[in-house]
Structures are given as C-alpha cells and as structure tokens.
Tab-separated table of C-alpha atoms in Angstrom:
chain	number	residue	atom	x	y	z
A	137	UNK	CA	14.053	-5.249	61.832
A	138	UNK	CA	11.515	-5.271	58.721
A	139	UNK	CA	11.694	-2.701	56.490
A	140	UNK	CA	8.007	-0.826	56.294
A	141	UNK	CA	6.316	-0.844	52.883
A	142	UNK	CA	3.101	0.203	51.746
A	143	UNK	CA	0.423	-0.081	49.355
A	144	UNK	CA	1.110	3.521	47.952
A	145	UNK	CA	4.829	2.528	47.350
A	146	UNK	CA	4.369	-0.524	45.412
A	147	UNK	CA	1.886	1.660	43.271
A	148	UNK	CA	4.319	4.311	42.714
A	149	UNK	CA	7.036	1.565	41.710
A	150	UNK	CA	4.716	-0.171	39.423
A	151	UNK	CA	3.709	3.428	38.099
A	152	UNK	CA	7.494	3.732	37.234
A	153	UNK	CA	7.999	0.686	35.578
A	154	UNK	CA	4.848	1.374	33.026
A	155	UNK	CA	6.180	4.826	32.425
A	156	UNK	CA	9.575	3.163	31.635
A	157	UNK	CA	8.122	0.586	29.292
A	158	UNK	CA	5.844	3.222	27.505
A	159	UNK	CA	8.978	5.771	26.985
A	160	UNK	CA	10.666	2.724	25.621
A	161	UNK	CA	8.112	1.901	22.877
A	162	UNK	CA	7.543	5.527	22.257
A	163	UNK	CA	11.328	6.128	21.113
A	164	UNK	CA	10.622	3.665	17.902
A	165	UNK	CA	9.820	5.617	14.845
A	166	UNK	CA	9.119	4.920	11.216
A	167	UNK	CA	11.513	6.909	9.044
A	168	UNK	CA	12.161	7.318	4.979
A	169	UNK	CA	15.172	8.204	3.041
A	170	UNK	CA	15.708	11.940	2.372
A	171	UNK	CA	15.260	13.317	-0.548
A	172	UNK	CA	12.750	13.687	-3.509
A	173	UNK	CA	11.486	10.345	-5.140
A	174	UNK	CA	11.477	10.587	-8.739
A	175	UNK	CA	10.320	8.005	-11.478
A	176	UNK	CA	10.099	7.876	-15.230
A	177	UNK	CA	7.209	6.851	-17.101
A	178	UNK	CA	8.038	3.201	-17.654
A	179	UNK	CA	10.515	2.640	-15.392
A	180	UNK	CA	10.409	1.728	-11.736
A	181	UNK	CA	10.322	3.555	-8.159
A	182	UNK	CA	11.464	2.053	-4.742
A	183	UNK	CA	9.436	3.316	-1.760
A	184	UNK	CA	11.721	2.384	1.233
A	185	UNK	CA	11.084	2.841	5.011
A	186	UNK	CA	12.444	1.511	8.183
A	187	UNK	CA	12.609	1.476	11.825
A	188	UNK	CA	14.560	3.815	14.024
A	189	UNK	CA	16.542	2.493	16.238
A	190	UNK	CA	16.869	-0.718	13.822
A	191	UNK	CA	14.715	-3.433	15.273
A	192	UNK	CA	13.452	-6.640	13.728
A	193	UNK	CA	9.818	-6.368	11.541
A	194	UNK	CA	9.357	-9.932	10.772
A	195	UNK	CA	6.617	-10.761	12.676
A	196	UNK	CA	5.024	-6.830	12.158
A	197	UNK	CA	2.351	-5.768	9.894
A	198	UNK	CA	3.563	-3.652	7.413
A	199	UNK	CA	1.622	-1.796	4.726
A	200	UNK	CA	1.846	0.457	1.877
A	201	UNK	CA	-1.138	2.989	1.272
A	202	UNK	CA	-1.538	5.606	-1.608
A	203	UNK	CA	-2.906	8.858	-0.375
A	204	UNK	CA	-4.609	9.033	2.901
A	205	UNK	CA	-5.218	5.466	3.157
A	206	UNK	CA	-7.587	5.165	-0.050
A	207	UNK	CA	-5.881	2.507	-1.906
A	208	UNK	CA	-4.199	-0.405	-0.240
A	209	UNK	CA	-0.754	-0.766	-2.089
A	210	UNK	CA	0.634	-3.556	-0.056
A	211	UNK	CA	0.535	-5.661	2.923
A	212	UNK	CA	2.712	-7.831	4.627
A	213	UNK	CA	1.358	-9.730	7.924
A	214	UNK	CA	2.127	-12.603	9.828
A	215	UNK	CA	5.586	-13.042	7.951
A	216	UNK	CA	3.779	-13.443	4.509
A	217	UNK	CA	2.275	-11.251	1.891
A	218	UNK	CA	-1.410	-10.641	1.893
A	219	UNK	CA	-2.788	-9.744	-1.590
A	220	UNK	CA	-6.589	-9.889	-0.755
A	221	UNK	CA	-7.452	-6.240	-0.390
A	222	UNK	CA	-4.797	-4.760	-2.505
A	223	UNK	CA	-5.791	-2.057	-5.068
A	224	UNK	CA	-5.919	-4.186	-8.587
A	225	UNK	CA	-3.764	-1.718	-10.400
A	226	UNK	CA	-0.887	-2.610	-8.405
A	227	UNK	CA	-1.373	-6.501	-8.093
A	228	UNK	CA	1.135	-7.399	-10.952
A	229	UNK	CA	3.525	-4.544	-10.406
A	230	UNK	CA	4.732	-4.650	-6.985
A	231	UNK	CA	7.558	-6.574	-5.734
A	232	UNK	CA	8.378	-6.603	-1.832
A	233	UNK	CA	12.288	-6.587	-1.117
A	234	UNK	CA	12.740	-7.742	2.552
A	235	UNK	CA	16.163	-9.165	2.900
A	236	UNK	CA	16.943	-6.371	5.555
A	237	UNK	CA	13.703	-6.833	7.420
A	238	UNK	CA	15.498	-8.265	10.420
A	239	UNK	CA	17.459	-4.451	10.878
A	240	UNK	CA	13.560	-3.093	10.281
A	241	UNK	CA	14.146	-1.779	6.847
A	242	UNK	CA	11.568	-2.894	3.604
A	243	UNK	CA	11.356	-1.649	0.313
A	244	UNK	CA	8.309	-1.868	-2.178
A	245	UNK	CA	9.573	-1.626	-5.627
A	246	UNK	CA	7.101	-0.587	-8.089
A	247	UNK	CA	7.437	-1.428	-11.919
A	248	UNK	CA	6.104	0.120	-14.780
A	249	UNK	CA	5.490	3.118	-13.363
A	250	UNK	CA	2.502	5.132	-14.798
A	251	UNK	CA	1.325	8.728	-14.322
A	252	UNK	CA	-1.602	7.624	-12.341
A	253	UNK	CA	1.249	6.703	-9.654
A	254	UNK	CA	2.392	9.940	-8.829
A	255	UNK	CA	1.184	11.427	-5.586
A	256	UNK	CA	1.587	10.870	-1.758
A	257	UNK	CA	2.058	7.569	-0.001
A	258	UNK	CA	2.468	6.214	3.391
A	259	UNK	CA	4.364	3.323	4.952
A	260	UNK	CA	2.729	1.862	8.055
A	261	UNK	CA	4.535	-0.335	11.005
A	262	UNK	CA	2.027	-2.021	13.403
A	263	UNK	CA	2.579	-4.383	16.539
A	264	UNK	CA	1.027	-4.925	19.516
A	265	UNK	CA	2.836	-2.555	21.148
A	266	UNK	CA	3.832	-0.204	18.349
A	267	UNK	CA	2.483	1.600	15.650
A	268	UNK	CA	3.745	4.521	13.647
A	269	UNK	CA	3.313	5.851	10.216
A	270	UNK	CA	5.895	8.005	7.833
A	271	UNK	CA	4.844	9.670	4.520
A	272	UNK	CA	6.708	9.723	1.153
A	273	UNK	CA	5.775	11.462	-2.023
A	274	UNK	CA	6.701	10.085	-5.497
A	275	UNK	CA	6.851	12.527	-8.376
A	276	UNK	CA	6.704	10.615	-11.905
A	277	UNK	CA	8.158	12.483	-14.855
A	278	UNK	CA	8.138	11.858	-18.649
A	279	UNK	CA	10.162	13.054	-21.146
A	280	UNK	CA	8.763	13.831	-24.658
A	281	UNK	CA	8.820	11.399	-26.829
A	282	UNK	CA	9.045	13.468	-30.477
A	283	UNK	CA	9.562	16.993	-31.210
A	284	UNK	CA	8.271	18.243	-34.600
A	285	UNK	CA	8.835	21.334	-36.524
A	286	UNK	CA	6.436	23.287	-38.969
A	287	UNK	CA	7.280	25.741	-40.845
A	288	UNK	CA	4.723	27.770	-43.288
A	289	UNK	CA	5.188	30.721	-45.362
A	290	UNK	CA	3.005	33.605	-44.787
A	291	UNK	CA	1.012	35.458	-47.407
A	292	UNK	CA	1.703	38.660	-45.391
A	293	UNK	CA	5.581	37.997	-45.550
A	294	UNK	CA	7.725	36.258	-43.188
A	295	UNK	CA	7.298	32.614	-41.970
A	296	UNK	CA	5.392	31.008	-39.388
A	297	UNK	CA	7.582	28.404	-37.400
A	298	UNK	CA	5.692	25.779	-35.055
A	299	UNK	CA	7.181	23.314	-32.668
A	300	UNK	CA	4.884	20.820	-31.166
A	301	UNK	CA	6.015	17.930	-28.868
A	302	UNK	CA	3.963	15.404	-26.856
A	303	UNK	CA	4.117	12.565	-23.924
A	304	UNK	CA	5.655	15.142	-21.052
A	305	UNK	CA	4.815	15.017	-17.297
A	306	UNK	CA	4.590	17.450	-15.785
A	307	UNK	CA	3.661	20.486	-17.934
A	308	UNK	CA	7.423	21.234	-19.107
A	309	UNK	CA	8.805	24.563	-19.837
A	310	UNK	CA	8.893	25.724	-23.419
A	311	UNK	CA	10.647	28.606	-25.201
A	312	UNK	CA	12.032	29.816	-28.022
A	313	UNK	CA	15.668	31.127	-27.817
A	314	UNK	CA	18.209	32.369	-30.609
A	315	UNK	CA	21.677	31.267	-31.574
A	316	UNK	CA	22.858	33.046	-28.175
A	317	UNK	CA	20.747	31.356	-25.712
A	318	UNK	CA	18.622	34.460	-25.158
A	319	UNK	CA	14.909	33.739	-25.041
A	320	UNK	CA	12.808	35.019	-28.071
A	321	UNK	CA	9.167	35.849	-27.002
A	322	UNK	CA	6.743	33.400	-28.436
A	323	UNK	CA	3.603	34.448	-30.513
A	324	UNK	CA	1.325	31.745	-28.778
A	325	UNK	CA	1.596	28.624	-26.629
A	326	UNK	CA	-0.994	26.028	-25.892
A	327	UNK	CA	-1.082	22.436	-24.293
A	328	UNK	CA	-3.607	19.694	-24.152
A	329	UNK	CA	-3.754	16.457	-22.410
A	330	UNK	CA	-3.996	12.844	-23.965
A	331	UNK	CA	-5.859	9.734	-22.498
A	332	UNK	CA	-2.744	8.827	-20.568
A	333	UNK	CA	-2.752	12.433	-18.851
A	334	UNK	CA	0.322	13.448	-20.916
A	335	UNK	CA	0.925	17.045	-21.925
A	336	UNK	CA	1.056	17.899	-25.519
A	337	UNK	CA	2.662	21.166	-26.024
A	338	UNK	CA	2.631	23.615	-29.380
A	339	UNK	CA	4.520	27.066	-29.689
A	340	UNK	CA	4.265	29.238	-32.840
A	341	UNK	CA	6.811	31.888	-33.391
A	342	UNK	CA	6.489	34.256	-36.190
A	343	UNK	CA	9.661	35.698	-38.214
A	344	UNK	CA	9.574	38.701	-39.967
A	345	UNK	CA	13.214	39.362	-41.146
A	346	UNK	CA	16.449	37.276	-42.246
A	347	UNK	CA	18.229	38.462	-38.674
A	348	UNK	CA	15.904	35.955	-36.899
A	349	UNK	CA	16.885	32.773	-39.230
A	350	UNK	CA	18.491	31.071	-36.514
A	351	UNK	CA	16.280	30.116	-33.507
A	352	UNK	CA	16.081	26.875	-31.000
A	353	UNK	CA	13.032	25.458	-29.687
A	354	UNK	CA	13.722	24.369	-26.030
A	355	UNK	CA	11.676	21.859	-24.058
A	356	UNK	CA	12.817	21.249	-20.439
A	357	UNK	CA	10.900	18.904	-17.818
A	358	UNK	CA	11.093	21.106	-14.297
A	359	UNK	CA	11.136	17.896	-12.231
A	360	UNK	CA	13.595	15.552	-13.898
A	361	UNK	CA	15.987	18.586	-15.148
A	362	UNK	CA	15.986	16.664	-18.605
A	363	UNK	CA	15.233	18.663	-21.810
A	364	UNK	CA	15.366	18.586	-25.561
A	365	UNK	CA	16.065	21.148	-28.241
A	366	UNK	CA	15.940	21.497	-31.849
A	367	UNK	CA	18.077	23.824	-33.854
A	368	UNK	CA	16.486	25.338	-36.773
A	369	UNK	CA	18.656	27.325	-39.580
A	370	UNK	CA	16.365	29.136	-42.174
A	371	UNK	CA	17.941	30.378	-45.484
A	372	UNK	CA	17.837	34.049	-45.820
A	373	UNK	CA	16.073	34.095	-49.108
A	374	UNK	CA	13.292	32.523	-47.581
A	375	UNK	CA	12.312	35.787	-46.142
A	376	UNK	CA	12.690	37.713	-49.550
A	377	UNK	CA	9.581	38.070	-52.031
A	378	UNK	CA	11.505	35.675	-54.611
A	379	UNK	CA	7.863	34.849	-56.095
A	380	UNK	CA	7.141	38.293	-57.615
A	381	UNK	CA	8.734	37.264	-60.905
A	382	UNK	CA	7.194	33.849	-61.308
A	383	UNK	CA	3.697	35.745	-60.383
A	384	UNK	CA	4.569	38.432	-63.281
A	385	UNK	CA	5.320	35.591	-65.453
A	386	UNK	CA	2.547	33.435	-65.183
A	387	UNK	CA	0.362	37.008	-65.377
A	388	UNK	CA	2.353	37.673	-68.768
A	389	UNK	CA	1.301	34.130	-70.017
A	390	UNK	CA	-2.287	34.374	-69.191
A	391	UNK	CA	-2.299	37.596	-70.937
A	392	UNK	CA	-0.812	35.926	-74.093
A	393	UNK	CA	-3.316	33.032	-74.115
A	394	UNK	CA	-6.077	35.202	-73.659
A	395	UNK	CA	-5.259	37.277	-76.465
A	396	UNK	CA	-4.611	34.013	-78.422
A	397	UNK	CA	-8.350	32.926	-77.430
A	398	UNK	CA	-9.527	36.227	-78.212
A	399	UNK	CA	-8.222	35.885	-81.905
A	400	UNK	CA	-9.153	32.601	-82.261
A	401	UNK	CA	-12.522	33.712	-81.581
A	402	UNK	CA	-12.552	36.295	-84.070
A	403	UNK	CA	-11.612	33.956	-86.582
A	404	UNK	CA	-14.373	31.501	-85.954
A	405	UNK	CA	-16.960	34.090	-86.538
A	406	UNK	CA	-15.149	35.631	-89.411
A	407	UNK	CA	-15.146	39.199	-88.117
A	408	UNK	CA	-12.859	40.890	-90.718
A	409	UNK	CA	-10.542	39.310	-93.089
A	410	UNK	CA	-7.649	41.542	-91.454
A	411	UNK	CA	-7.519	39.034	-88.669
A	412	UNK	CA	-6.377	36.387	-90.852
A	413	UNK	CA	-3.460	38.004	-91.205
A	414	UNK	CA	-2.984	38.035	-87.333
A	415	UNK	CA	-3.489	34.127	-87.069
A	416	UNK	CA	-1.169	33.846	-90.206
A	417	UNK	CA	1.511	35.424	-88.098
A	418	UNK	CA	0.919	33.366	-85.059
A	419	UNK	CA	0.795	30.186	-87.284
A	420	UNK	CA	4.630	30.994	-88.297
A	421	UNK	CA	7.595	28.937	-86.855
A	422	UNK	CA	9.006	32.308	-85.154
A	423	UNK	CA	5.994	32.724	-83.533
A	424	UNK	CA	5.452	29.060	-82.415
A	425	UNK	CA	8.952	29.062	-80.852
A	426	UNK	CA	8.336	32.227	-79.357
A	427	UNK	CA	5.203	30.849	-77.283
A	428	UNK	CA	6.957	27.357	-76.515
A	429	UNK	CA	10.196	29.326	-75.162
A	430	UNK	CA	7.869	31.509	-73.008
A	431	UNK	CA	5.811	28.326	-71.594
A	432	UNK	CA	9.321	26.825	-71.095
A	433	UNK	CA	10.132	29.640	-68.643
A	434	UNK	CA	7.614	28.049	-66.238
A	435	UNK	CA	9.320	24.555	-65.412
A	436	UNK	CA	12.869	26.341	-65.420
A	437	UNK	CA	11.215	28.824	-62.696
A	438	UNK	CA	10.187	25.694	-60.623
A	439	UNK	CA	13.677	23.877	-61.080
A	440	UNK	CA	15.255	27.070	-59.791
A	441	UNK	CA	12.793	27.170	-56.364
A	442	UNK	CA	12.953	23.301	-55.855
A	443	UNK	CA	16.829	23.626	-55.704
A	444	UNK	CA	16.583	25.999	-52.810
A	445	UNK	CA	15.509	23.141	-50.212
A	446	UNK	CA	15.927	19.464	-50.362
A	447	UNK	CA	13.365	16.875	-48.658
A	448	UNK	CA	15.899	15.993	-45.297
A	449	UNK	CA	15.740	19.964	-44.680
A	450	UNK	CA	13.162	20.872	-42.438
A	451	UNK	CA	12.165	23.891	-44.187
A	452	UNK	CA	11.008	21.653	-47.221
A	453	UNK	CA	7.707	22.480	-46.072
A	454	UNK	CA	7.663	25.935	-46.640
A	455	UNK	CA	7.688	25.178	-50.481
A	456	UNK	CA	5.696	22.073	-50.375
A	457	UNK	CA	2.342	23.946	-51.223
A	458	UNK	CA	3.873	26.128	-53.506
A	459	UNK	CA	5.953	23.191	-55.661
A	460	UNK	CA	2.013	21.241	-55.935
A	461	UNK	CA	0.708	24.630	-56.961
A	462	UNK	CA	3.219	24.924	-59.758
A	463	UNK	CA	2.739	21.692	-61.003
A	464	UNK	CA	-0.755	22.068	-61.285
A	465	UNK	CA	-0.038	25.552	-63.363
A	466	UNK	CA	2.306	23.447	-65.725
A	467	UNK	CA	-0.244	20.672	-66.363
A	468	UNK	CA	-3.087	22.943	-67.048
A	469	UNK	CA	-0.968	25.219	-69.705
A	470	UNK	CA	0.066	22.063	-71.245
A	471	UNK	CA	-3.696	21.160	-71.894
A	472	UNK	CA	-4.398	24.507	-72.889
A	473	UNK	CA	-1.715	25.003	-74.928
A	474	UNK	CA	-2.102	21.511	-76.576
A	475	UNK	CA	-5.960	22.604	-77.391
A	476	UNK	CA	-4.726	25.979	-78.692
A	477	UNK	CA	-2.266	24.353	-81.150
A	478	UNK	CA	-5.442	22.034	-82.049
A	479	UNK	CA	-7.506	24.653	-82.806
A	480	UNK	CA	-5.302	26.928	-84.424
A	481	UNK	CA	-4.500	23.607	-86.983
A	482	UNK	CA	-7.921	23.232	-87.694
A	483	UNK	CA	-8.438	27.161	-88.169
A	484	UNK	CA	-5.835	27.291	-90.535
A	485	UNK	CA	-6.636	24.394	-92.467
A	486	UNK	CA	-10.214	25.433	-93.028
A	487	UNK	CA	-8.705	29.013	-94.007
A	488	UNK	CA	-6.516	27.108	-96.352
A	489	UNK	CA	-9.734	25.471	-97.887
A	490	UNK	CA	-11.244	28.286	-98.352
A	491	UNK	CA	-8.444	30.493	-99.746
A	492	UNK	CA	-8.230	27.605	-102.573
A	493	UNK	CA	-11.438	27.968	-103.244
A	494	UNK	CA	-11.705	31.549	-103.765
A	495	UNK	CA	-8.191	31.298	-106.089
A	496	UNK	CA	-10.063	28.612	-108.112
A	497	UNK	CA	-13.064	30.905	-108.474
A	498	UNK	CA	-10.975	33.698	-109.279
A	499	UNK	CA	-8.996	31.791	-111.932
A	500	UNK	CA	-12.338	30.694	-113.407
A	501	UNK	CA	-13.347	34.132	-113.746
A	502	UNK	CA	-9.888	35.314	-114.987
A	503	UNK	CA	-10.532	32.276	-117.767
A	504	UNK	CA	-13.943	33.728	-118.693
A	505	UNK	CA	-12.351	36.876	-119.069
A	506	UNK	CA	-9.551	36.270	-121.276
A	507	UNK	CA	-12.069	34.135	-123.522
A	508	UNK	CA	-14.391	37.018	-123.549
A	509	UNK	CA	-11.412	39.315	-124.780
A	510	UNK	CA	-9.870	36.588	-127.326
A	511	UNK	CA	-13.591	36.044	-128.968
A	512	UNK	CA	-15.678	39.040	-128.243
A	513	UNK	CA	-17.711	38.459	-131.693
A	514	UNK	CA	-18.808	35.250	-130.491
A	515	UNK	CA	-20.095	36.336	-127.096
A	516	UNK	CA	-21.661	39.483	-128.688
A	517	UNK	CA	-23.502	37.226	-131.249
A	518	UNK	CA	-24.367	35.018	-129.040
A	519	UNK	CA	-26.113	37.891	-126.766
C-alpha cells in the first residue's frame, strides 16, 4: 500500500527546512572584546572583532567605518584589501591583521593615533547569506608634555603661584593640594585648545601666609588614570616685607642727593657766602667717605637679597624683576654720583681761584696801607 502524500505536506516540509536554514544563519553574530579601548596620542590602537561561533571569514567582506558609516577606514573583499574608497587620513596608518581570519577573527591596527581618531567605530561582516555589525568606541588620551610653575610677588603682599600645562586630552582634572594631600581651593582656572585639539590648562593660587608655603600642583587624566604633580616649597621669608629696609635706604639716599643738588645750585648762583662753608664741609674726606659708604650699602643689600634664591630654584622668578630694578638703580646712582663729584670739583676749583684772587687783592691793599703808614708825608705832598 503506497503512502499518501499531498502538495500541502511537501510545502510544509520545505517551509520547515527554510526555517532551519534561516535559524542557522541568524545565530551567527559579530562580537568585539569587552572593555574600554584606550589609546595614547602617538601610540597605536587595535580594533578587533570576530564571528561567534567561530567561522571562516576568508571569503567574506569585512569593513571598518568611523562613526555611522561616514568614513571608510578599511575594506577587505574577495580575499584582498581594497583601498580605493578608504578615507585618506587612514591610508598610511592602517595594518590589517588576518592571521586568525580562518576562525572569524580579524584586527585592524591603527598607528600614530591622533585626537581625530577618538570616537565610535563599526566592524561589519557580510556574506551572501549573512550580515552583522558590531560597534566599539576608541578613547584617545594625551598626557601633558610639560608643566611649568610661575611665581610672582604681589604689591599688596603675598605671592601668586601659577601652574600651567599643555598637551592634554581629554580635559584633565587640575587642583592644588597641600603637603597632607588635602585639596586647596584655587583662585582661578582656565583652559584653551591648540590647533591639534589638545587642552592647555592654567590654574592660579594666591598665597597670603607662610603656613601655605608648601603646595602641590596636581594634574590627572580621568581617561588613562595617569597624572603629574609638582611640589613647590617656598621660603617663609618670601611672605615678609623684606623690602622695607631697601625702600627706606633708597629714600634716604634720594634725600641726601637732592640736598647736595640744592646746595650746588646755591653755590652756582652765589646766593650767600655761608653756603661756601657747607660746600667746603662736603668736600672734606670724611664727608666723601660717608657718602661713598652710604652708596655702597645698596649693592650690599642687593647681595643679601640675591643669596635668598638661586637660578635652579623655582622661586627665583619672584626676585627676577626686583634684581633688575636694583641693577638699574645702582647704575643710575653711579652716574649721579660721578656727575656730583665732577660738579663739586669744578665748583671748588672756581671757588679756590676766587679766594686766591681775593687774597691777592687783600695783600695788595695791605701793602698800600703799610706804605701809607710808613711814608705819610710823601702821600700827603702828592695829594
């Protein structure tokens, strides 16, 4: 007896087979390694993806895109790499690793990573009966190249300490800390971006007392977990008004030189003869040594202040402007003192010449008087 079959039963069997094939093809997926992909600027990154369960992808089309299929990064088709439509910025920086392509695993190695490489990527596997896409995100980090400290003395008292650093990505966390590791509130903070998209950070702290003499500038990259710090130790004497004595000394010198200038002016205009005694007093060796000694105190004060810091010391910049000001003052005083000595010499020379003339005239007059007293008759007869 022949089994009975119908068109309906054959259709049903074909439908079941199609469902089995479809189910078998749908269970293939593209997966990427778990974890966050982080690369540093100038380094390399590996974008890996594979079929699960393992299956050969030698004859598949494998492609990588940046963003939402906006930029083609790499294309593998028909067993070879196709570079015709690849975005130019990736042309010379891509390495396709396919040693495990027989197991469905491929890796795209990106060299010389830059800030522009930061963002999402898509890996696509495509076949006649299969297609799937997996997404991944590449985070690019940059550690600052150099950190600098600037210290400036404030006219109102205290110090301004500035910490700046460039070459960071993404924007780093920047803070001041004391020697115990506690956060010290900053006075101001700012940032800017350079042409390469890297962050330049600047943070300022105002210090008012010696209790804040030890601080740390700490910069941390939140993405890579790396950071930098610079310890700053300031001398307690920087917070004290150490320049008061120098200011008083300069004021005294200015008063002395002004007085000398006034006296010289009086002498030049010959106001009174009593001024000559003052000029004569100033021309003595004692007065000259006194003026010269007072003048030498200025370089001595400069040497005292100069020894407080040295060139390798980061706080040397605090006294940099002060040192130049003192040098200018010393040079100006040397010129002023030279002019004063020259003027005093010319004045005293003229004064001595006049004295000699007066003395000579007095001698002539005395001789005439003596002659009159000795020969009164002669003078009387002549008269």
